[in-house]
Coordinates of C-alpha atoms in Angstrom, one line a residue:
X1302 CA 72.7 -22.6 0.2
X1303 CA 71.6 -21.1 -3.2
X1304 CA 74.6 -21.0 -5.6
X1305 CA 76.9 -18.0 -5.8
X1306 CA 76.1 -17.2 -2.0
X1307 CA 79.1 -17.0 0.3
X1308 CA 79.8 -20.5 2.3
X1309 CA 78.9 -19.9 6.2
X1310 CA 81.9 -19.4 8.3
X1311 CA 83.2 -22.1 10.3
X1312 CA 83.7 -20.1 13.5
X1313 CA 81.3 -17.6 15.1
X1314 CA 81.9 -13.7 14.2
X1315 CA 82.3 -13.5 18.3
X1316 CA 83.0 -16.1 20.7
X1317 CA 83.5 -15.6 24.2
X1318 CA 84.6 -18.6 26.3
X1319 CA 84.2 -18.4 30.2
X1320 CA 85.0 -14.5 30.4
X1321 CA 85.4 -13.3 34.1
X1322 CA 85.8 -9.4 35.0
X1323 CA 86.5 -8.4 38.6
X1324 CA 86.6 -4.8 39.9
X1325 CA 88.4 -5.5 43.2
X1326 CA 86.2 -8.1 44.9
X1327 CA 83.2 -7.0 42.8
X1328 CA 82.7 -10.2 40.2
X1329 CA 80.7 -8.2 37.6
X1330 CA 81.3 -11.0 34.7
X1331 CA 80.7 -14.4 35.8
X1332 CA 81.8 -17.2 33.3
X1333 CA 80.1 -15.4 29.9
X1334 CA 79.9 -18.1 27.4
X1335 CA 78.4 -16.0 24.2
X1336 CA 78.7 -17.2 20.5
X1337 CA 77.5 -14.8 17.8
X1338 CA 77.2 -15.6 14.3
X1339 CA 77.9 -13.1 11.4
X1340 CA 75.0 -11.0 10.8
X1341 CA 73.2 -11.9 13.7
X1342 CA 71.8 -9.1 15.8
X1343 CA 72.0 -9.1 19.6
X1344 CA 70.6 -7.0 22.2
X1345 CA 72.1 -7.1 25.6
X1346 CA 69.8 -5.6 28.3
X1347 CA 69.7 -5.4 31.8
X1348 CA 69.6 -3.1 34.8
X1349 CA 72.2 -0.4 35.5
X1350 CA 75.3 -1.8 36.7
X1351 CA 74.8 -5.4 35.7
X1352 CA 77.9 -5.5 33.3
X1353 CA 76.5 -4.7 29.9
X1354 CA 79.0 -2.1 29.1
X1355 CA 81.8 -3.6 30.5
X1356 CA 81.1 -6.9 28.3
X1357 CA 81.2 -4.7 25.2
X1358 CA 84.4 -2.8 26.4
X1359 CA 86.2 -6.2 27.0
X1360 CA 85.1 -7.2 23.5
X1361 CA 87.3 -4.0 22.2
X1362 CA 89.9 -4.1 24.8
X1363 CA 89.1 -1.0 26.4
X1364 CA 88.6 -3.1 29.5
X1365 CA 90.8 -6.0 30.6
X1366 CA 89.3 -9.3 31.7
X1367 CA 91.0 -11.8 34.1
X1368 CA 90.2 -15.0 32.7
X1369 CA 88.4 -16.6 29.8
X1370 CA 88.9 -16.4 25.9
X1371 CA 87.4 -14.0 23.2
X1372 CA 87.6 -14.7 19.5
X1373 CA 86.6 -12.4 16.8
X1374 CA 86.3 -13.8 13.5
X1375 CA 88.1 -16.9 14.7
X1376 CA 91.3 -15.2 16.0
X1377 CA 91.7 -14.6 19.5
X1378 CA 92.0 -11.5 21.1
X1379 CA 95.4 -10.8 22.8
X1380 CA 96.9 -7.6 24.3
X1381 CA 99.7 -7.7 21.3
X1382 CA 99.3 -4.0 19.9
X1383 CA 98.7 -5.4 16.3
X1384 CA 95.8 -7.6 17.6
X1385 CA 94.2 -4.8 19.4
X1386 CA 94.4 -2.2 16.5
X1387 CA 92.9 -4.7 13.9
X1388 CA 90.4 -6.0 16.5
X1389 CA 89.2 -2.2 16.9
X1390 CA 89.3 -1.7 13.2
X1391 CA 86.6 -4.2 12.8
X1392 CA 84.2 -3.3 15.9
X1393 CA 82.0 -0.5 15.9
X1394 CA 80.9 1.1 19.1
X1395 CA 78.6 3.5 20.1
X1396 CA 79.2 4.9 23.6
X1397 CA 76.4 6.0 26.0
X1398 CA 77.6 9.4 25.9
X1399 CA 78.2 9.4 22.5
X1400 CA 81.7 11.2 22.3
X1401 CA 81.1 13.3 19.4
X1402 CA 84.0 15.9 19.2
X1403 CA 81.8 19.2 19.9
X1404 CA 84.3 21.7 18.0
X1405 CA 83.7 19.4 14.7
X1406 CA 80.8 19.7 12.5
X1407 CA 78.7 16.4 12.2
X1408 CA 80.2 15.6 8.7
X1409 CA 83.7 16.3 10.2
X1410 CA 82.9 14.0 13.1
X1411 CA 82.0 11.0 10.6
X1412 CA 85.0 11.9 8.4
X1413 CA 87.7 11.7 10.7
X1414 CA 88.0 8.0 11.4
X1415 CA 88.1 7.0 7.5
X1416 CA 90.7 9.5 7.1
X1417 CA 92.8 8.8 9.7
X1418 CA 92.5 5.2 10.3
X1419 CA 91.6 3.8 6.8
X1420 CA 93.5 6.4 5.1
X1421 CA 90.7 7.5 2.7
X1422 CA 90.9 10.5 0.7
X1423 CA 88.8 13.6 1.7
X1424 CA 86.3 13.1 -1.2
X1425 CA 85.8 9.3 -0.7
X1426 CA 85.4 10.0 3.2
X1427 CA 82.7 12.6 2.6
X1428 CA 81.0 10.2 0.2
X1429 CA 81.0 7.5 2.6
X1430 CA 79.7 10.0 5.5
X1431 CA 76.8 11.3 3.4
X1432 CA 75.8 7.5 2.5
X1433 CA 75.4 6.9 6.5
X1434 CA 73.9 10.2 7.1
X1435 CA 71.2 9.0 4.8
X1436 CA 71.0 5.6 6.2
X1437 CA 70.1 7.4 9.5
X1438 CA 68.2 10.1 8.0
X1439 CA 70.1 13.4 9.0
X1440 CA 71.7 14.2 6.1
X1441 CA 70.3 17.6 6.5
X1442 CA 72.4 18.0 9.9
X1443 CA 75.7 17.2 8.3
X1444 CA 77.1 21.2 8.8
X1445 CA 75.7 21.5 12.3
X1446 CA 77.7 21.1 15.4
X1447 CA 76.8 18.2 18.3
X1448 CA 75.8 20.9 20.6
X1449 CA 73.1 21.9 18.2
X1450 CA 71.5 18.7 17.5
X1451 CA 68.9 17.1 19.8
X1452 CA 70.0 13.7 22.0
X1453 CA 68.4 11.5 19.4
X1454 CA 70.1 13.2 16.5
X1455 CA 73.5 12.9 18.4
X1456 CA 72.8 9.2 18.9
X1457 CA 72.1 8.8 15.3
X1458 CA 75.5 10.9 14.3
X1459 CA 77.2 8.4 16.6
X1460 CA 75.8 5.4 15.1
X1461 CA 76.6 6.7 11.4
X1462 CA 80.2 7.4 12.5
X1463 CA 80.5 3.8 13.8
X1464 CA 79.3 2.6 10.5
X1465 CA 81.5 4.8 8.4
X1466 CA 84.4 2.6 9.8
X1467 CA 82.5 -0.4 8.0
X1468 CA 82.8 -2.7 11.2

């Protein structure tokens, strides 16, 4: 390891151990074991109904799982309110339907989380929003409403919005 670079973490960024999830009699997640290192990029793919979104929603405690353990940066996920809030601030999620606020401009959609959750000033939140709009190459859409954008542009707005929270 080069001098001056941070030491590698002694635990994965995300660790799932024997996760099980049922919807009634339907066993959707069966003993999932997964370890993701910091900085690692992972693609979860599979047919519709195979549990991809359910797995991701369980990582953010948007869904309960019945068995197993999940650790984020070495801290076990629990249902304690402080744990849930802390984990949700660290995980960025882009929903399949994007869930953009239709009455807000692109810029307002991106600034909302940093202002409310991270308590950034309006000017800092605006600066951050423009940084990520540049990154996804749609800065010129900042003053438009989601309904005025193509599906691909809406997807990029949703990605930029997730990144604005610096997950």
